[in-house]
Short mmCIF file of C-alpha atoms in Angstrom, two decimals:
data_model
loop_
_atom_site.label_atom_id
_atom_site.label_comp_id
_atom_site.label_asym_id
_atom_site.label_seq_id
_atom_site.Cartn_x
_atom_site.Cartn_y
_atom_site.Cartn_z
CA MET A 1 28.18 17.43 5.73
CA LYS A 2 29.96 18.47 2.57
CA HIS A 3 30.08 15.23 0.60
CA PRO A 4 27.27 12.97 1.77
CA ILE A 5 25.73 10.08 -0.09
CA LEU A 6 21.95 9.70 -0.17
CA TRP A 7 20.20 6.56 1.00
CA ILE A 8 16.88 6.16 -0.82
CA HIS A 9 14.37 3.65 0.61
CA GLY A 10 11.02 2.24 -0.45
CA GLU A 11 8.86 4.87 1.26
CA ALA A 12 10.21 7.76 -0.84
CA LEU A 13 10.68 6.78 -4.49
CA GLY A 14 9.75 10.13 -5.98
CA PRO A 15 11.41 13.44 -6.82
CA SER A 16 9.92 14.98 -3.64
CA ASN A 17 12.19 12.79 -1.55
CA PRO A 18 13.67 15.48 0.74
CA ALA A 19 17.18 14.01 0.50
CA LEU A 20 17.13 14.33 -3.29
CA VAL A 21 15.73 17.85 -2.99
CA ALA A 22 18.31 18.98 -0.42
CA TYR A 23 21.35 17.45 -2.14
CA PRO A 24 20.68 17.34 -5.89
CA GLY A 25 23.31 15.48 -7.88
CA ARG A 26 24.87 13.67 -4.91
CA PRO A 27 25.44 9.92 -5.35
CA ALA A 28 22.37 8.02 -4.19
CA VAL A 29 21.80 4.34 -3.50
CA PHE A 30 18.81 2.03 -3.06
CA VAL A 31 19.31 -1.45 -1.65
CA PHE A 32 16.94 -4.34 -2.30
CA ASP A 33 16.82 -5.75 1.21
CA THR A 34 17.46 -9.45 0.67
CA ALA A 35 16.09 -10.52 4.05
CA LEU A 36 12.86 -8.60 3.46
CA LEU A 37 12.38 -9.87 -0.10
CA GLU A 38 12.91 -13.45 0.95
CA GLY A 39 10.35 -13.24 3.72
CA ALA A 40 11.79 -11.80 6.91
CA THR A 41 9.17 -12.50 9.55
CA PRO A 42 6.43 -11.62 9.89
CA ALA A 43 5.91 -10.65 6.26
CA GLN A 44 6.10 -13.12 3.40
CA SER A 45 8.44 -13.15 0.42
CA LEU A 46 7.48 -10.54 -2.14
CA SER A 47 6.17 -11.49 -5.57
CA LEU A 48 8.03 -10.36 -8.69
CA LYS A 49 5.20 -7.89 -9.38
CA ARG A 50 6.15 -5.88 -6.31
CA ILE A 51 9.87 -5.97 -7.04
CA GLY A 52 9.21 -4.97 -10.67
CA PHE A 53 7.05 -2.04 -9.59
CA LEU A 54 9.79 -0.75 -7.27
CA TYR A 55 12.38 -1.28 -9.99
CA GLU A 56 10.42 0.77 -12.53
CA CYS A 57 10.02 3.57 -9.99
CA LEU A 58 13.75 3.48 -9.30
CA LEU A 59 14.73 3.67 -12.99
CA GLU A 60 13.20 7.16 -13.08
CA LEU A 61 15.42 8.37 -10.22
CA PRO A 62 19.19 9.09 -10.24
CA VAL A 63 20.04 6.20 -7.97
CA THR A 64 22.43 3.24 -7.96
CA LEU A 65 20.72 -0.10 -7.29
CA ARG A 66 22.23 -2.76 -5.06
CA ARG A 67 20.96 -5.80 -3.21
CA GLY A 68 21.97 -7.45 0.05
CA ASP A 69 22.15 -6.25 3.62
CA VAL A 70 20.99 -2.63 3.58
CA ALA A 71 23.38 -1.15 6.16
CA GLU A 72 26.39 -2.99 4.73
CA GLN A 73 25.62 -1.88 1.19
CA VAL A 74 24.94 1.75 2.13
CA LEU A 75 28.20 1.94 4.10
CA ALA A 76 30.16 0.34 1.25
CA PHE A 77 28.64 2.87 -1.17
CA ALA A 78 29.56 5.71 1.20
CA GLY A 79 33.12 4.36 1.37
CA ALA A 80 33.43 4.09 -2.41
CA HIS A 81 32.42 7.75 -2.74
CA GLY A 82 34.55 9.03 0.15
CA ALA A 83 31.40 10.36 1.81
CA ASP A 84 31.46 12.28 5.09
CA GLY A 85 27.87 11.38 5.96
CA ILE A 86 24.58 9.81 4.91
CA VAL A 87 21.35 11.67 4.19
CA THR A 88 18.00 9.94 4.01
CA SER A 89 14.28 10.63 4.47
CA ALA A 90 12.17 9.61 7.46
CA ALA A 91 10.24 6.34 7.19
CA THR A 92 7.48 4.70 9.21
CA ASP A 93 8.52 1.06 8.94
CA PRO A 94 10.23 0.00 12.22
CA ARG A 95 12.86 -1.70 10.08
CA PHE A 96 14.08 1.77 9.09
CA LYS A 97 15.07 2.66 12.65
CA ALA A 98 16.92 -0.60 13.06
CA ILE A 99 18.97 0.14 9.91
CA CYS A 100 19.68 3.70 11.10
CA ARG A 101 21.08 2.28 14.33
CA GLN A 102 23.47 0.15 12.26
CA LEU A 103 24.62 3.15 10.21
CA GLU A 104 25.07 5.72 12.96
CA PRO A 105 28.23 4.32 14.60
CA HIS A 106 30.05 4.60 11.25
CA LEU A 107 29.00 7.93 9.74
CA PRO A 108 26.88 10.97 10.63
CA LEU A 109 23.27 10.35 9.55
CA GLN A 110 20.81 13.09 8.65
CA VAL A 111 17.12 12.11 8.44
CA LEU A 112 14.94 14.62 6.58
CA GLU A 113 11.16 14.75 7.00
CA PRO A 114 8.97 14.69 3.88
CA GLU A 115 6.20 17.28 3.68
CA PRO A 116 3.44 16.09 6.04
CA PHE A 117 -0.19 15.59 4.99
CA VAL A 118 -1.30 17.49 8.06
CA VAL A 119 0.39 18.80 11.20
CA LEU A 120 -1.58 18.04 14.37
CA GLU A 121 -0.93 19.47 17.79
CA PRO A 122 -1.56 18.13 20.29
CA GLU A 123 -0.98 14.57 19.05
CA PRO A 124 -4.35 13.17 17.99
CA ASN A 125 -6.14 10.31 19.72
CA LEU A 126 -5.75 7.33 17.38
CA GLY A 127 -8.21 5.02 19.13
CA ARG A 128 -10.54 5.15 16.13
CA PHE A 129 -10.34 6.93 12.78
CA SER A 130 -13.34 9.09 13.65
CA ARG A 131 -11.51 10.56 16.65
CA TYR A 132 -8.43 11.33 14.57
CA TRP A 133 -10.46 12.75 11.70
CA ARG A 134 -12.45 15.11 13.90
CA GLN A 135 -9.17 16.87 14.62
CA ALA A 136 -7.39 16.30 11.29
CA GLU A 137 -10.20 17.25 8.90
CA ARG A 138 -10.30 20.82 10.10
CA ALA A 139 -6.53 21.20 9.86
CA VAL A 140 -6.34 19.68 6.35
CA TRP A 141 -9.08 21.91 5.00
CA ALA A 142 -7.50 24.99 6.58
CA GLN A 143 -4.70 24.37 4.07
CA TRP A 144 -7.17 24.42 1.19
CA ALA A 145 -8.30 27.83 2.28
CA THR A 146 -4.76 29.14 1.74
CA ALA A 147 -3.77 26.96 -1.23
CA PRO A 148 -3.31 28.66 -4.60
CA GLY A 149 -5.76 27.66 -7.32
CA PRO A 150 -9.23 28.31 -8.66
CA ARG A 151 -12.23 28.79 -6.39
CA MET B 1 4.16 -7.20 -28.72
CA ALA B 2 7.50 -5.42 -28.29
CA THR B 3 7.60 -2.83 -25.55
CA PRO B 4 9.78 0.32 -25.59
CA PRO B 5 13.19 0.33 -23.90
CA ARG B 6 13.33 0.80 -20.15
CA SER B 7 16.32 3.04 -19.50
CA GLY B 8 17.31 4.38 -16.13
CA VAL B 9 18.01 8.11 -15.89
CA PRO B 10 21.76 8.75 -16.27
CA LEU B 11 23.91 8.79 -13.15
CA ALA B 12 26.55 11.47 -12.51
CA TRP B 13 28.92 8.96 -10.89
CA PRO B 14 30.66 5.84 -12.20
CA GLU B 15 29.20 2.36 -11.82
CA GLN B 16 30.74 -0.15 -9.43
CA PRO B 17 30.95 -3.92 -9.69
CA GLY B 18 27.81 -5.42 -8.19
CA ASP B 19 25.50 -2.55 -9.21
CA LEU B 20 22.19 -3.88 -10.55
CA PRO B 21 21.41 -3.13 -14.21
CA ARG B 22 19.55 0.07 -15.19
CA GLN B 23 19.24 -0.38 -18.96
CA PHE B 24 16.82 -2.80 -20.57
CA THR B 25 15.85 -3.19 -24.21
CA SER B 26 12.17 -3.73 -23.32
CA ARG B 27 9.82 -4.40 -20.42
CA ASP B 28 10.05 -8.08 -21.31
CA SER B 29 13.81 -8.03 -20.88
CA LEU B 30 13.40 -6.23 -17.55
CA GLU B 31 11.12 -9.06 -16.46
CA ARG B 32 13.58 -11.72 -17.63
CA GLU B 33 16.49 -10.10 -15.80
CA LEU B 34 14.50 -9.61 -12.61
CA LYS B 35 13.57 -13.30 -12.63
CA GLN B 36 17.27 -14.11 -12.67
CA LEU B 37 18.21 -11.52 -10.07
CA PHE B 38 15.39 -12.48 -7.69
CA PRO B 39 14.81 -16.20 -8.29
CA GLN B 40 12.77 -16.66 -5.11
CA ALA B 41 10.13 -14.12 -6.22
CA GLU B 42 7.01 -15.71 -7.70
CA GLY B 43 5.28 -14.75 -10.94
CA GLY B 44 5.92 -12.02 -13.50
CA LEU B 45 5.50 -8.25 -13.81
CA SER B 46 2.17 -6.57 -13.22
CA PRO B 47 0.52 -4.76 -16.13
CA ILE B 48 0.58 -1.75 -13.76
CA GLU B 49 3.79 0.18 -14.41
CA GLY B 50 5.85 1.81 -11.72
CA GLY B 51 7.34 5.29 -11.94
CA ARG B 52 6.58 8.96 -11.51
CA ARG B 53 5.55 9.50 -15.12
CA ARG B 54 2.69 7.03 -14.81
CA ALA B 55 1.76 8.39 -11.38
CA GLU B 56 1.47 11.92 -12.77
CA GLU B 57 -0.74 10.72 -15.62
CA LEU B 58 -3.10 9.16 -13.10
CA LEU B 59 -3.00 12.28 -10.97
CA THR B 60 -4.24 14.42 -13.85
CA ARG B 61 -7.28 12.15 -14.14
CA ILE B 62 -8.61 12.31 -10.61
CA GLN B 63 -12.23 13.42 -10.34
CA PRO B 64 -12.96 14.19 -6.71
CA GLN B 65 -16.67 14.76 -7.14
CA ARG B 66 -17.31 11.59 -9.16
CA TYR B 67 -15.05 9.68 -6.76
CA GLY B 68 -17.22 10.72 -3.84
CA LYS B 69 -20.34 9.32 -5.51
CA GLY B 70 -19.07 6.22 -7.27
CA ARG B 71 -16.01 4.98 -5.44
CA ASN B 72 -17.72 1.89 -3.98
CA PHE B 73 -18.47 0.43 -7.41
CA LEU B 74 -15.81 -1.86 -8.86
CA ASP B 75 -15.89 0.08 -12.11
CA GLY B 76 -16.21 3.41 -10.29
CA PRO B 77 -13.87 6.41 -10.72
CA VAL B 78 -11.25 5.42 -8.15
CA THR B 79 -7.80 6.97 -8.50
CA ARG B 80 -5.57 3.84 -8.57
CA LEU B 81 -2.87 5.98 -6.97
CA SER B 82 -2.34 3.71 -3.95
CA PRO B 83 0.82 1.88 -5.17
CA TYR B 84 2.47 5.23 -5.97
CA ILE B 85 1.47 6.78 -2.65
CA ARG B 86 2.57 3.74 -0.68
CA HIS B 87 6.10 4.01 -2.09
CA GLY B 88 6.34 7.78 -1.98
CA VAL B 89 6.42 8.20 -5.75
CA LEU B 90 3.78 10.79 -4.92
CA THR B 91 3.55 12.12 -1.39
CA LEU B 92 0.21 12.37 0.32
CA ALA B 93 0.80 16.14 0.41
CA GLU B 94 1.20 16.24 -3.39
CA VAL B 95 -2.03 14.32 -3.90
CA ARG B 96 -3.81 16.56 -1.37
CA ASP B 97 -2.69 19.64 -3.30
CA ALA B 98 -3.78 18.12 -6.61
CA VAL B 99 -7.24 17.54 -5.12
CA PHE B 100 -7.31 21.11 -3.78
CA ARG B 101 -6.48 22.46 -7.24
CA ARG B 102 -9.59 20.72 -8.59
CA THR B 103 -11.83 21.82 -5.74
CA ARG B 104 -14.25 24.68 -6.12
CA GLU B 105 -16.65 23.60 -3.40
CA ARG B 106 -15.22 21.83 -0.43
CA GLN B 107 -18.06 19.32 -0.15
CA SER B 108 -17.38 17.77 -3.55
CA SER B 109 -13.85 16.75 -2.53
CA GLU B 110 -14.47 15.78 1.07
CA LYS B 111 -14.66 12.05 0.47
CA LEU B 112 -11.37 11.86 -1.44
CA ILE B 113 -9.57 13.97 1.18
CA ASN B 114 -11.10 11.74 3.86
CA GLU B 115 -9.63 8.65 2.15
CA LEU B 116 -6.19 10.30 2.08
CA GLY B 117 -6.76 10.84 5.79
CA TRP B 118 -7.12 7.07 6.24
CA ARG B 119 -3.64 6.58 4.82
CA ASP B 120 -2.23 9.21 7.20
CA TYR B 121 -4.11 7.61 10.11
CA TRP B 122 -2.70 4.11 9.42
CA GLN B 123 0.82 5.51 9.19
CA ARG B 124 0.45 7.33 12.51
CA LEU B 125 -0.82 4.14 14.12
CA TRP B 126 2.13 2.19 12.74
CA ARG B 127 4.52 4.69 14.32
CA GLN B 128 2.72 4.18 17.61
CA LEU B 129 2.28 0.39 17.48
CA GLY B 130 5.40 -0.75 15.60
CA ASP B 131 5.28 -4.51 15.00
CA GLY B 132 2.20 -4.55 17.25
CA ILE B 133 0.17 -4.16 14.03
CA TRP B 134 0.59 -7.94 13.67
CA HIS B 135 -1.31 -8.58 16.92
CA ASP B 136 -5.01 -8.27 17.74
CA GLN B 137 -5.65 -4.72 18.92
CA GLU B 138 -8.76 -5.85 20.77
CA ALA B 139 -10.65 -9.08 21.43
CA LEU B 140 -12.67 -10.40 18.47
CA LYS B 141 -16.41 -9.70 18.60
CA THR B 142 -17.39 -12.86 16.72
CA GLY B 143 -17.93 -15.13 19.70
CA HIS B 144 -15.23 -17.47 18.39
CA ALA B 145 -11.92 -18.02 20.22
CA SER B 146 -8.84 -16.66 18.44
CA ASN B 147 -7.32 -20.13 18.34
CA SER B 148 -10.33 -21.54 16.48
CA TYR B 149 -9.20 -19.73 13.31
CA ALA B 150 -7.04 -21.67 10.82
CA SER B 151 -3.35 -20.86 10.38
CA ASP B 152 -2.79 -21.98 6.78
CA LEU B 153 -4.07 -20.47 3.58
CA PRO B 154 -6.40 -23.14 2.08
CA ASP B 155 -5.31 -24.52 -1.31
CA ASP B 156 -8.48 -23.44 -3.10
CA ILE B 157 -7.77 -19.86 -2.00
CA ALA B 158 -4.10 -19.99 -2.99
CA THR B 159 -5.08 -21.28 -6.44
CA GLY B 160 -8.26 -19.25 -6.86
CA SER B 161 -10.46 -22.31 -7.32
CA THR B 162 -13.15 -21.90 -4.68
CA GLY B 163 -15.92 -22.27 -7.26
CA LEU B 164 -17.28 -18.84 -6.28
CA ALA B 165 -16.98 -16.67 -9.38
CA CYS B 166 -16.55 -13.47 -7.35
CA MET B 167 -13.82 -14.72 -5.03
CA ASP B 168 -11.97 -16.58 -7.79
CA GLY B 169 -12.13 -13.41 -9.89
CA PHE B 170 -10.67 -11.30 -7.10
CA ILE B 171 -7.91 -13.84 -6.43
CA ALA B 172 -6.98 -13.98 -10.12
CA GLU B 173 -6.74 -10.18 -10.22
CA LEU B 174 -4.71 -10.05 -7.02
CA HIS B 175 -2.26 -12.58 -8.43
CA SER B 176 -1.99 -11.12 -11.94
CA SER B 177 -2.09 -7.35 -11.35
CA GLY B 178 -1.30 -6.88 -7.66
CA TRP B 179 -4.14 -4.40 -7.28
CA LEU B 180 -7.72 -4.82 -6.10
CA HIS B 181 -10.51 -2.32 -5.64
CA ASN B 182 -11.01 -1.60 -1.94
CA HIS B 183 -14.48 -3.14 -1.94
CA ALA B 184 -13.11 -6.37 -3.45
CA ARG B 185 -10.43 -6.45 -0.74
CA MET B 186 -13.10 -6.14 1.93
CA TRP B 187 -15.28 -8.88 0.46
CA LEU B 188 -12.35 -11.24 0.00
CA ALA B 189 -11.01 -10.56 3.50
CA SER B 190 -14.45 -11.02 5.03
CA TYR B 191 -14.96 -14.29 3.16
CA LEU B 192 -11.61 -15.62 4.37
CA VAL B 193 -11.95 -14.58 7.99
CA HIS B 194 -15.67 -15.14 8.63
CA TRP B 195 -16.85 -17.77 6.15
CA ARG B 196 -13.60 -19.77 6.08
CA ARG B 197 -12.61 -18.98 9.66
CA LEU B 198 -9.00 -18.10 8.79
CA ARG B 199 -6.70 -16.05 11.03
CA TRP B 200 -6.56 -12.53 9.65
CA GLN B 201 -2.75 -12.55 9.78
CA VAL B 202 -2.66 -15.33 7.17
CA GLY B 203 -4.72 -13.28 4.76
CA ALA B 204 -2.74 -10.14 5.55
CA ARG B 205 0.55 -11.86 4.72
CA TRP B 206 -0.85 -13.20 1.47
CA PHE B 207 -2.03 -9.70 0.45
CA LEU B 208 1.36 -8.17 1.28
CA GLN B 209 3.07 -10.68 -0.94
CA HIS B 210 1.04 -9.53 -3.95
CA LEU B 211 -0.37 -6.02 -3.53
CA LEU B 212 1.74 -3.33 -5.22
CA ASP B 213 0.49 -0.95 -2.54
CA GLY B 214 1.05 -3.55 0.19
CA ASP B 215 1.72 -1.48 3.27
CA PRO B 216 1.81 -3.42 6.55
CA ALA B 217 -0.07 -0.72 8.46
CA SER B 218 -2.94 -0.04 6.01
CA ASN B 219 -3.17 -3.71 5.16
CA ASN B 220 -3.03 -5.32 8.60
CA LEU B 221 -5.18 -2.79 10.37
CA SER B 222 -7.81 -3.05 7.62
CA TRP B 223 -7.79 -6.84 8.03
CA GLN B 224 -8.25 -6.27 11.75
CA TRP B 225 -11.14 -3.95 10.99
CA VAL B 226 -12.80 -6.72 8.96
CA ALA B 227 -12.00 -9.36 11.60
CA SER B 228 -13.33 -7.13 14.42
CA SER B 229 -10.12 -6.89 16.43
CA PHE B 230 -10.02 -3.21 15.43
CA SER B 231 -13.72 -2.35 15.14
CA HIS B 232 -16.94 -2.68 17.10
CA LYS B 233 -18.30 -5.54 14.99
CA PRO B 234 -17.12 -7.92 12.27
CA TYR B 235 -17.53 -6.73 8.66
CA ILE B 236 -19.75 -8.95 6.53
CA PHE B 237 -21.53 -8.51 3.21
CA ASN B 238 -24.23 -10.38 1.34
CA ARG B 239 -24.92 -11.28 -2.25
CA SER B 240 -27.14 -8.33 -2.97
CA ASN B 241 -24.40 -5.96 -1.78
CA LEU B 242 -21.72 -7.66 -3.87
CA GLU B 243 -24.00 -7.98 -6.89
CA ARG B 244 -24.91 -4.31 -6.75
CA TYR B 245 -21.38 -2.90 -6.47
CA SER B 246 -19.88 -5.34 -8.98
CA GLY B 247 -22.62 -4.68 -11.52
CA GLY B 248 -23.62 -8.35 -11.36
CA ARG B 249 -20.64 -9.37 -13.45
CA PHE B 250 -19.64 -12.30 -11.23
CA CYS B 251 -23.04 -13.59 -10.18
CA SER B 252 -24.30 -13.88 -13.75
CA ALA B 253 -21.44 -16.26 -14.61
CA CYS B 254 -21.32 -18.16 -11.32
CA CYS B 255 -22.12 -21.89 -11.02
CA LEU B 256 -23.87 -21.10 -7.74
CA ARG B 257 -26.04 -18.31 -9.11
CA ASP B 258 -29.28 -20.28 -8.68
CA ARG B 259 -28.55 -22.22 -5.52
CA GLY B 260 -25.79 -22.70 -2.98
CA CYS B 261 -24.35 -19.16 -2.91
CA PRO B 262 -23.00 -18.75 0.64
CA PHE B 263 -23.65 -15.01 0.51
CA GLU B 264 -27.33 -15.24 -0.47
CA ALA B 265 -28.99 -14.27 2.80
CA SER B 266 -30.09 -11.33 4.89
CA TYR B 267 -27.56 -9.73 7.22
CA GLU B 268 -29.52 -11.03 10.20
CA ASP B 269 -29.33 -14.62 8.93
CA LEU B 270 -25.63 -14.34 8.09
CA ASP B 271 -24.93 -12.87 11.48
CA SER B 272 -26.50 -15.79 13.30
CA ARG B 273 -24.96 -18.32 10.91
CA LEU B 274 -21.40 -16.96 11.16
CA PHE B 275 -21.08 -15.73 14.72
CA GLN B 276 -21.79 -17.01 18.23
CA ARG B 277 -23.20 -14.17 20.24
#
């Protein structure tokens, strides 16, 4: 991709967003998802506090703000900028995958992974936190051992 | 009091019709415009401000060692980073590294790193379960049938007028600031599910509407932990626990301080009163 646009979503509203890092200066868009805000099941409509918090985070990023259907708005933004693709960052919310499936038939989509908290192989057993943590704690603290800083 | 202008960082591309505004003369004008843009959204802005600048200020103040000792107290040295982490203003990896930079002995930071681990754990579970986080992970261990729990948020909860100073205080804070200390969330959730016999999903939805850090995975699975559909036993508390970790601030002003407090009992008594086992 030579001229992508960046799709910023609510799980990565900081400068470490890997799409912003990989393509600095490219046009970026965030869409307030009308269906979600108004209470798409099973969640409930969001209070103004939550919208205001997101909005203040977004004002500190170089990003155009839209509202409506996310896929429609992102594609319209890509069209307006003559983009040859869309770059975004991975998200956990299942809604993210559904939106990606709507985008992919129209333009190439690149999904970048943010830096993980800890890399675990094999995949941990998530039955209870204690099982996960037995494996994860060691791996997290191994990073401390190599991190720069005072000891 | 007038607040400073809220200006978006400049964009290197031209605006299009239909773009939402990015320049406001004050925080009050931001609030006014948002009310017009999102008329279905209830309430006003939180006193807690969004944005990386604020998140970085909070990050410089974390005290891992004090956190480990005092985090369960309502006025304890908790980080208040959760809304920023939830929305990726700070990544979990950035917070982890900030903790590492302040760590000379591993033990003093273990609790804070462990709590970051909880966030990572909930996110991994969400990836695995998808919308399954809205369903009971296991059968309840309360002895009550799932369908015996109420499906509507009672009015006195929605309006914060239960007459219990602690719960009404938590509800007022949830509604005004959109942030609650974790211990307050647990007490409030436990009261709703076990004392009021409310379906955990109803409480979870209500929290997601208001909490600035409202994340379906952390939120719902924690409600399930309280309810006992994701733990070995239901979570309950009593007055002496709440009084201790809240510094007595609610009990001293409560109409029920001398008699009628539903939390004034031993754990054994509460267990037999609340559950059928």
